[in-house]
Coordinates of C-alpha atoms in Angstrom, one line a residue:
M1 CA 0.4 0.0 -0.3
M2 CA 1.7 3.3 -0.8
N3 CA 1.6 5.9 1.4
E4 CA -0.8 9.2 2.0
A5 CA 0.3 11.3 -0.6
N6 CA 0.4 15.1 0.1
S7 CA 0.6 16.6 -3.7
F8 CA -0.9 15.5 -6.8
E9 CA 2.7 14.9 -7.9
E10 CA 3.2 12.1 -5.7
L11 CA 0.1 10.7 -7.0
S12 CA 1.3 10.7 -10.0
E13 CA 4.1 8.3 -8.8
R14 CA 1.7 5.3 -8.2
E15 CA 2.1 2.0 -10.4
L16 CA -1.0 1.4 -12.2
P17 CA -2.2 -2.1 -10.9
Q18 CA -1.5 -5.5 -12.8
W19 CA -5.3 -6.5 -13.1
Y20 CA -5.8 -3.5 -14.6
A21 CA -2.6 -3.6 -17.5
D22 CA -3.7 -7.1 -18.1
T23 CA -7.7 -6.5 -18.8
P24 CA -8.1 -4.4 -21.9
F25 CA -12.2 -4.8 -22.2
G26 CA -14.7 -3.4 -20.2
I27 CA -18.6 -3.1 -20.3
F28 CA -19.9 0.2 -19.5
V29 CA -23.9 0.9 -18.5
H30 CA -25.9 4.2 -18.5
W31 CA -29.1 3.7 -17.0
G32 CA -31.2 6.1 -15.6
A33 CA -34.2 8.5 -15.7
Y34 CA -33.2 9.1 -19.3
S35 CA -34.0 6.1 -19.9
V36 CA -37.6 6.1 -19.9
S37 CA -37.9 9.3 -22.1
A38 CA -35.1 7.2 -23.9
W39 CA -34.9 10.3 -26.7
G40 CA -32.1 11.9 -28.8
E41 CA -31.1 12.4 -32.3
P42 CA -29.0 10.2 -33.9
I43 CA -26.9 12.6 -36.0
G44 CA -23.8 10.6 -35.8
A45 CA -20.8 10.2 -33.7
L46 CA -18.9 12.3 -31.1
G47 CA -15.9 14.0 -32.6
T48 CA -17.1 14.0 -36.6
I49 CA -20.3 16.4 -35.9
E50 CA -20.0 20.3 -34.9
W51 CA -20.4 21.2 -31.3
E52 CA -23.4 23.9 -32.2
T53 CA -25.0 21.5 -33.7
W54 CA -24.2 18.8 -31.3
F55 CA -25.9 19.7 -28.9
K56 CA -29.4 21.2 -30.0
H57 CA -29.2 18.0 -32.0
N58 CA -28.1 15.6 -29.3
P59 CA -27.1 11.8 -30.0
Y60 CA -26.9 11.3 -25.9
S61 CA -29.9 10.4 -25.1
E62 CA -28.7 10.9 -21.1
W63 CA -28.5 14.5 -22.0
Y64 CA -31.9 14.5 -22.8
Y65 CA -32.7 16.9 -19.4
N66 CA -30.0 19.5 -20.9
T67 CA -31.3 18.7 -24.6
I68 CA -34.9 19.8 -24.0
R69 CA -34.0 23.4 -22.5
I70 CA -32.6 24.3 -25.2
E71 CA -34.9 26.7 -27.2
G72 CA -36.0 25.3 -30.4
S73 CA -34.6 22.0 -30.1
P74 CA -36.1 18.8 -31.5
A75 CA -36.1 17.4 -28.4
Q76 CA -37.9 19.8 -26.4
E77 CA -40.8 19.5 -28.8
H78 CA -40.8 15.8 -28.7
H79 CA -41.0 16.8 -24.3
R80 CA -43.7 19.0 -25.0
E81 CA -45.7 16.3 -27.5
V82 CA -45.3 13.5 -25.2
Y83 CA -44.9 14.8 -21.3
G84 CA -46.7 18.0 -21.8
D85 CA -45.3 20.2 -19.4
M86 CA -44.2 17.6 -16.8
P87 CA -40.9 19.0 -14.8
Y88 CA -37.5 16.2 -15.7
D89 CA -38.1 14.4 -12.5
G90 CA -41.2 12.9 -13.5
L91 CA -39.5 10.5 -15.7
L92 CA -37.6 9.4 -12.5
D93 CA -40.8 8.4 -10.9
M94 CA -42.2 6.9 -13.9
W95 CA -38.8 4.7 -14.2
K96 CA -39.6 1.5 -12.0
A97 CA -36.8 -0.9 -13.2
E98 CA -39.3 -4.1 -13.0
K99 CA -37.4 -6.7 -15.2
F100 CA -34.3 -5.9 -13.8
D101 CA -31.6 -8.7 -13.5
P102 CA -28.7 -8.3 -12.8
T103 CA -27.4 -11.9 -13.0
D104 CA -28.2 -12.1 -16.2
W105 CA -26.3 -8.8 -17.2
A106 CA -23.7 -10.1 -15.6
T107 CA -23.6 -13.3 -17.3
L108 CA -24.0 -11.6 -20.8
F109 CA -20.9 -9.3 -20.2
R110 CA -18.5 -12.2 -18.9
D111 CA -19.6 -14.8 -21.9
A112 CA -18.9 -11.6 -23.9
G113 CA -15.5 -12.0 -22.8
A114 CA -15.3 -8.3 -20.2
G115 CA -12.9 -8.1 -17.5
Y116 CA -14.8 -5.0 -16.0
V117 CA -17.9 -3.5 -15.8
I118 CA -19.0 0.5 -14.8
P119 CA -22.5 1.2 -14.4
T120 CA -23.5 4.8 -14.2
T121 CA -24.2 5.7 -10.1
K122 CA -24.8 9.7 -10.9
H123 CA -25.0 11.1 -14.1
H124 CA -25.4 15.1 -15.0
D125 CA -29.3 14.7 -14.1
G126 CA -27.9 14.2 -10.6
I127 CA -30.6 11.4 -9.7
T128 CA -28.3 8.7 -8.2
L129 CA -28.5 5.0 -8.2
W130 CA -28.2 4.2 -4.5
E131 CA -29.1 6.2 -1.6
A132 CA -26.7 8.8 -1.6
P133 CA -25.9 11.3 1.4
R134 CA -27.7 14.9 1.1
T135 CA -30.2 13.9 -2.1
E136 CA -32.8 14.6 0.1
G137 CA -34.9 11.3 -1.9
R138 CA -34.0 12.1 -5.3
N139 CA -32.4 8.8 -5.8
T140 CA -33.6 5.3 -6.9
V141 CA -34.3 4.0 -3.6
A142 CA -37.0 7.1 -2.2
R143 CA -38.4 7.1 -5.9
G144 CA -38.8 5.3 -9.1
P145 CA -37.5 1.5 -8.8
Q146 CA -37.4 2.2 -5.0
R147 CA -34.2 0.2 -4.4
D148 CA -30.4 0.4 -5.1
L149 CA -29.7 -0.4 -7.9
I150 CA -25.7 -0.6 -7.4
A151 CA -25.1 -3.0 -5.1
P152 CA -26.6 -6.1 -7.0
I153 CA -24.8 -4.8 -10.1
A154 CA -22.0 -5.3 -7.9
D155 CA -23.1 -8.4 -6.3
A156 CA -23.5 -10.3 -9.6
V157 CA -20.0 -8.8 -11.0
R158 CA -18.3 -9.6 -8.6
E159 CA -20.0 -13.3 -8.9
A160 CA -19.3 -13.7 -12.7
G161 CA -15.3 -13.4 -12.0
M162 CA -15.1 -9.4 -13.4
H163 CA -14.1 -6.3 -11.7
F164 CA -16.5 -3.8 -10.6
G165 CA -16.3 -0.1 -11.1
V166 CA -18.3 3.1 -10.4
Y167 CA -19.0 6.3 -13.4
Y168 CA -20.0 9.8 -11.4
S169 CA -20.7 12.9 -12.5
G170 CA -18.4 15.4 -10.7
G171 CA -18.1 17.7 -13.4
L172 CA -22.1 18.4 -14.2
D173 CA -24.8 18.0 -11.7
W174 CA -28.0 20.3 -13.3
H175 CA -30.0 19.9 -10.2
F176 CA -27.9 20.4 -7.5
R177 CA -26.3 23.1 -9.1
P178 CA -28.5 24.5 -11.9
M179 CA -27.0 25.9 -14.8
A180 CA -28.0 27.5 -18.0
P181 CA -28.5 25.3 -20.7
H182 CA -25.4 23.6 -22.6
T183 CA -25.0 24.6 -26.0
T184 CA -21.3 25.0 -26.3
D185 CA -17.9 22.6 -25.4
E186 CA -16.7 25.8 -23.6
S187 CA -19.5 26.0 -21.4
V188 CA -19.2 22.5 -20.5
N189 CA -15.7 22.8 -19.3
D190 CA -15.4 26.3 -18.4
T191 CA -17.8 28.5 -18.4
G192 CA -21.2 26.5 -17.8
R193 CA -19.7 23.7 -15.1
P194 CA -20.0 24.5 -11.1
K195 CA -16.3 25.1 -9.8
D196 CA -17.3 25.9 -5.8
A197 CA -15.6 23.7 -2.9
E198 CA -19.2 23.5 -1.7
Y199 CA -20.5 21.6 -4.4
G200 CA -17.0 19.4 -4.4
A201 CA -17.7 18.7 -1.0
Y202 CA -20.6 17.0 -2.4
C203 CA -19.5 15.1 -4.9
A204 CA -16.4 14.0 -2.0
Q205 CA -19.1 12.7 0.7
Q206 CA -21.0 10.7 -2.0
C207 CA -17.8 9.4 -4.0
R208 CA -16.9 8.3 -0.2
D209 CA -19.9 6.8 0.6
L210 CA -19.4 4.8 -3.1
I211 CA -16.1 3.9 -2.1
D212 CA -17.3 2.7 1.5
R213 CA -20.5 0.4 0.3
Y214 CA -18.7 -0.9 -3.1
Q215 CA -14.9 -1.0 -2.9
P216 CA -15.5 -0.3 -6.6
E217 CA -11.9 -0.6 -8.4
I218 CA -12.2 1.7 -11.1
L219 CA -13.4 5.5 -9.8
W220 CA -14.1 6.8 -13.6
N221 CA -15.2 10.4 -13.3
D222 CA -16.6 13.0 -15.7
I223 CA -16.1 15.8 -17.2
Q224 CA -14.1 18.1 -14.5
W225 CA -14.0 18.0 -11.1
P226 CA -14.6 22.0 -8.9
D227 CA -11.9 23.8 -9.7
D228 CA -11.9 25.1 -5.4
A229 CA -11.6 21.2 -4.3
K230 CA -8.4 20.4 -6.7
N231 CA -6.2 20.7 -3.2
F232 CA -5.6 18.3 -0.5
G233 CA -8.0 19.9 2.5
P234 CA -10.5 17.7 4.3
D235 CA -13.3 17.6 1.1
G236 CA -10.6 18.1 -1.6
L237 CA -10.1 15.9 -4.1
G238 CA -6.5 14.6 -3.1
T239 CA -7.7 13.7 0.0
L240 CA -10.6 11.6 -1.6
F241 CA -7.9 10.2 -3.5
N242 CA -5.8 9.1 -0.6
Y243 CA -9.1 7.8 1.2
Y244 CA -9.7 5.6 -2.2
Y245 CA -6.6 3.9 -2.7
A246 CA -6.4 3.4 1.4
H247 CA -9.7 1.5 0.8
V248 CA -9.3 0.3 -2.3
P249 CA -5.2 -0.5 -3.0
T250 CA -6.1 -2.1 -6.4
G251 CA -8.4 0.9 -7.6
V252 CA -7.7 3.0 -10.6
V253 CA -9.1 6.4 -11.5
N254 CA -9.8 8.0 -15.0
D255 CA -8.4 11.5 -15.7
R256 CA -11.6 13.5 -16.4
Y257 CA -10.7 15.3 -13.1
G258 CA -9.0 18.2 -14.5
D259 CA -5.4 18.6 -14.4
T260 CA -5.0 17.0 -11.0
H261 CA -4.1 13.2 -10.8
S262 CA -4.6 10.0 -13.0
D263 CA -3.7 6.3 -13.4
Y264 CA -5.4 6.4 -17.1
L265 CA -6.3 8.6 -20.5
T266 CA -9.2 8.3 -21.7
S267 CA -10.8 9.0 -25.3
E268 CA -14.2 9.1 -26.7
Y269 CA -15.4 7.4 -29.6
S270 CA -13.5 10.4 -32.1
H271 CA -13.0 13.1 -29.6
L272 CA -9.8 13.2 -27.1
L273 CA -8.1 11.0 -29.8
A274 CA -4.6 12.9 -28.3
N275 CA -4.7 10.4 -25.3
E276 CA -4.3 7.5 -27.0
G277 CA -0.6 7.4 -26.8
D278 CA 1.9 5.7 -24.2
K279 CA 0.1 6.5 -20.8
A280 CA -2.4 3.6 -20.1
W281 CA -5.5 5.0 -21.9
E282 CA -9.5 3.7 -22.9
N283 CA -11.7 4.5 -25.5
C284 CA -15.1 4.4 -24.7
R285 CA -17.9 4.6 -27.0
G286 CA -21.8 3.4 -27.1
I287 CA -22.8 0.4 -29.8
G288 CA -24.9 3.0 -30.7
Y289 CA -24.5 6.9 -31.5
S290 CA -25.5 7.1 -27.9
F291 CA -24.5 5.9 -24.4
A292 CA -28.4 5.6 -23.4
Y293 CA -31.1 3.4 -24.7
N294 CA -32.2 5.9 -27.6
Q295 CA -35.3 4.8 -29.0
L296 CA -34.3 6.5 -32.2
E297 CA -31.3 4.2 -32.9
D298 CA -31.7 0.8 -35.2
E299 CA -29.4 -1.7 -37.2
S300 CA -28.2 1.3 -39.3
H301 CA -26.6 3.1 -35.8
Y302 CA -25.1 -0.3 -34.1
L303 CA -21.9 -2.1 -34.6
T304 CA -22.6 -5.5 -34.9
G305 CA -20.8 -8.0 -33.0
Y306 CA -18.2 -8.4 -36.1
Q307 CA -17.2 -4.7 -35.8
I308 CA -16.9 -4.8 -32.1
A309 CA -14.2 -7.5 -32.4
R310 CA -12.1 -5.6 -35.0
M311 CA -12.8 -2.1 -33.1
L312 CA -11.3 -4.0 -29.4
T313 CA -8.5 -5.5 -31.8
D314 CA -7.1 -2.4 -33.0
I315 CA -7.3 -0.6 -29.8
V316 CA -5.8 -3.2 -27.9
S317 CA -3.1 -3.1 -30.5
R318 CA -2.4 -0.1 -29.6
G319 CA -1.8 -0.3 -26.0
G320 CA -5.4 0.7 -24.8
H321 CA -8.9 -0.1 -23.3
F322 CA -11.9 -0.5 -24.3
L323 CA -15.1 0.5 -22.4
L324 CA -17.9 -0.5 -24.5
N325 CA -21.2 0.9 -23.4
V326 CA -24.6 -0.9 -23.2
G327 CA -28.0 0.8 -22.7
P328 CA -30.7 -0.9 -20.9
K329 CA -34.4 0.1 -21.4
A330 CA -36.4 1.6 -18.6
D331 CA -37.5 -1.7 -17.6
G332 CA -34.0 -3.1 -17.1
T333 CA -33.9 -5.2 -20.0
L334 CA -31.1 -4.9 -22.9
P335 CA -32.3 -3.8 -26.4
E336 CA -31.8 -7.2 -28.5
L337 CA -29.5 -5.8 -31.3
Q338 CA -27.4 -4.6 -28.3
R339 CA -27.7 -8.3 -26.6
Q340 CA -26.7 -9.6 -30.1
A341 CA -23.9 -8.5 -30.8
L342 CA -22.4 -9.0 -27.4
V343 CA -22.9 -12.7 -27.9
D344 CA -21.6 -12.2 -31.3
L345 CA -18.6 -11.1 -29.4
G346 CA -18.2 -13.8 -26.7
A347 CA -18.7 -16.2 -30.2
W348 CA -15.5 -14.9 -31.6
M349 CA -13.7 -14.1 -27.9
R350 CA -14.1 -17.8 -27.5
T351 CA -12.1 -19.0 -30.8
G352 CA -9.0 -17.8 -28.7
A353 CA -8.9 -14.0 -29.0
K354 CA -9.5 -13.5 -25.3
D355 CA -6.4 -15.3 -24.4
A356 CA -4.6 -13.7 -27.1
L357 CA -5.4 -10.0 -25.9
Y358 CA -5.8 -10.2 -22.1
G359 CA -2.4 -9.5 -20.8
S360 CA -1.1 -9.0 -24.2
R361 CA 0.9 -5.9 -24.8
P362 CA 1.5 -4.0 -28.3
V363 CA 4.4 -5.5 -31.1
S364 CA 6.2 -4.1 -34.0
T365 CA 4.3 -5.3 -37.3
E366 CA 7.2 -3.4 -39.5
D367 CA 8.1 -7.5 -40.8
V368 CA 4.6 -8.0 -41.9
T369 CA 3.4 -6.8 -45.4
A370 CA 0.1 -7.3 -46.5
G371 CA -1.4 -7.7 -49.4
A372 CA -3.9 -5.7 -50.6
G373 CA -7.3 -4.9 -49.1
V374 CA -5.9 -6.5 -46.4
W375 CA -6.2 -5.6 -42.3
V376 CA -3.7 -6.3 -40.0
R377 CA -3.0 -5.9 -36.4
G378 CA -0.6 -7.6 -33.8
V379 CA 0.0 -7.9 -29.9
D380 CA 3.0 -9.7 -27.9
K381 CA 1.8 -11.9 -25.2
E382 CA 4.8 -13.4 -22.9
G383 CA 6.9 -13.1 -25.9
T384 CA 4.6 -14.5 -28.4
R385 CA 3.4 -12.9 -31.6
R386 CA -0.2 -13.1 -32.6
L387 CA -1.6 -11.6 -35.6
F388 CA -5.1 -11.0 -35.8
V389 CA -6.2 -11.0 -39.8
D390 CA -8.7 -9.9 -41.7
L391 CA -10.1 -7.7 -45.3
E392 CA -9.9 -3.9 -44.7
E393 CA -13.8 -4.3 -46.2
A394 CA -14.9 -8.0 -45.2
D395 CA -18.3 -9.5 -45.5
P396 CA -17.6 -12.1 -42.5
R397 CA -21.0 -13.7 -44.0
V398 CA -18.4 -14.9 -47.4
A399 CA -15.2 -17.1 -47.4
A400 CA -12.3 -15.5 -48.2
R401 CA -8.0 -15.6 -48.1
A402 CA -5.9 -12.8 -47.0
T403 CA -2.1 -13.1 -48.1
L404 CA 0.6 -11.3 -46.6
T405 CA 4.3 -12.1 -45.8
V406 CA 5.9 -12.0 -42.3
G407 CA 9.8 -11.8 -42.8
D408 CA 10.3 -13.8 -45.8
E409 CA 7.4 -16.3 -45.8
Q410 CA 4.3 -15.7 -47.9
V411 CA 1.5 -16.8 -45.9
N412 CA -2.0 -17.3 -47.1
V413 CA -4.6 -16.9 -44.0
E414 CA -7.8 -18.3 -44.7
L415 CA -11.4 -16.4 -43.9
P416 CA -14.2 -19.3 -43.4
A417 CA -18.1 -17.7 -44.1
G418 CA -19.5 -17.0 -40.7
R419 CA -16.4 -16.0 -38.9
P420 CA -17.2 -14.0 -35.9
G421 CA -14.4 -11.6 -35.7
P422 CA -10.4 -11.2 -37.3
V423 CA -8.9 -14.7 -37.7
I424 CA -6.1 -15.3 -35.1
Y425 CA -2.9 -16.3 -36.8

């Protein structure tokens, strides 16, 4: 166990826990009152849309509370048509989670090859999925589902042999610290977020409660942390980090606490790609364009299991982790297209892909020359290099052959019809 740090610089000397270094694939879960409305315009992926368009037509259905407050937005019009003048919190009372089966979730995630699971505990709407301190009944124990939703997920995930983490929005809380609706990236990350120490103390108290109750091995913060609490005072962020590492020595934190401390960096869809470098990093995204369930998304917006397998392989070959999100419906069931994608991914993982990827590190492929249209990625595990081979424009329903040269040897790799992902060579 590390000694208590007195600065963020001291915290940066901490070594990355081995379990995280060796576990490249996790499942994110965005579930909240926004899963009742389940509405966002599927205009595209983050990082590919101009900010001015993004906020007014936000494809992230978990941002519904913000989007319906933007005058003239299609989400605002939709809310008025469907819910009239009902305030956002009416969605919390409509959320029942009546078919929630955490064991089913955990089994599906484990069989898909995941090694860790991170559910949202408080998103930007400020509603907590456990009986958090100072929420005054604005949580899922007092309202809506009328139960702690985090404890059963934690128990099921660990019972299935995976690591458990939590998402917590420290950067934004549109209820506890109401601000004008965000319409710019600058508003989200600077001018329109709370920065005061009192809000920082509120967040720290809730995070300590999460640590005490659930001992999460990942604290996944979002957006930022209140500037006036970025210190080592009694309710400061540095003190919270010390508390966390003392109680969960194998724990890790991401980089969304501002310029303070992190165990690893993050990117999101095609945003923040500069973070994908030498330090430990993780890319997160939904199976569709939204993290939370979006009723407007269909098969044309979703990744298939085959596409996820390719994406995972590419990320791991570059030294990254992949946090793939699922968005349950309000009743607790997973959309069938999302479930099928995970089932298909699991079929590929069982071909030997999981064993090759877990515990692996990037490896040079300079001696590998691919034929025209051939897709190749490589990893090293315990001194053995494994190549993942496919075609750039692949139709997995059709058998094909990929030709490549490895050193002085020409290799023909058979790509069978119905393959669930890249073929391991």
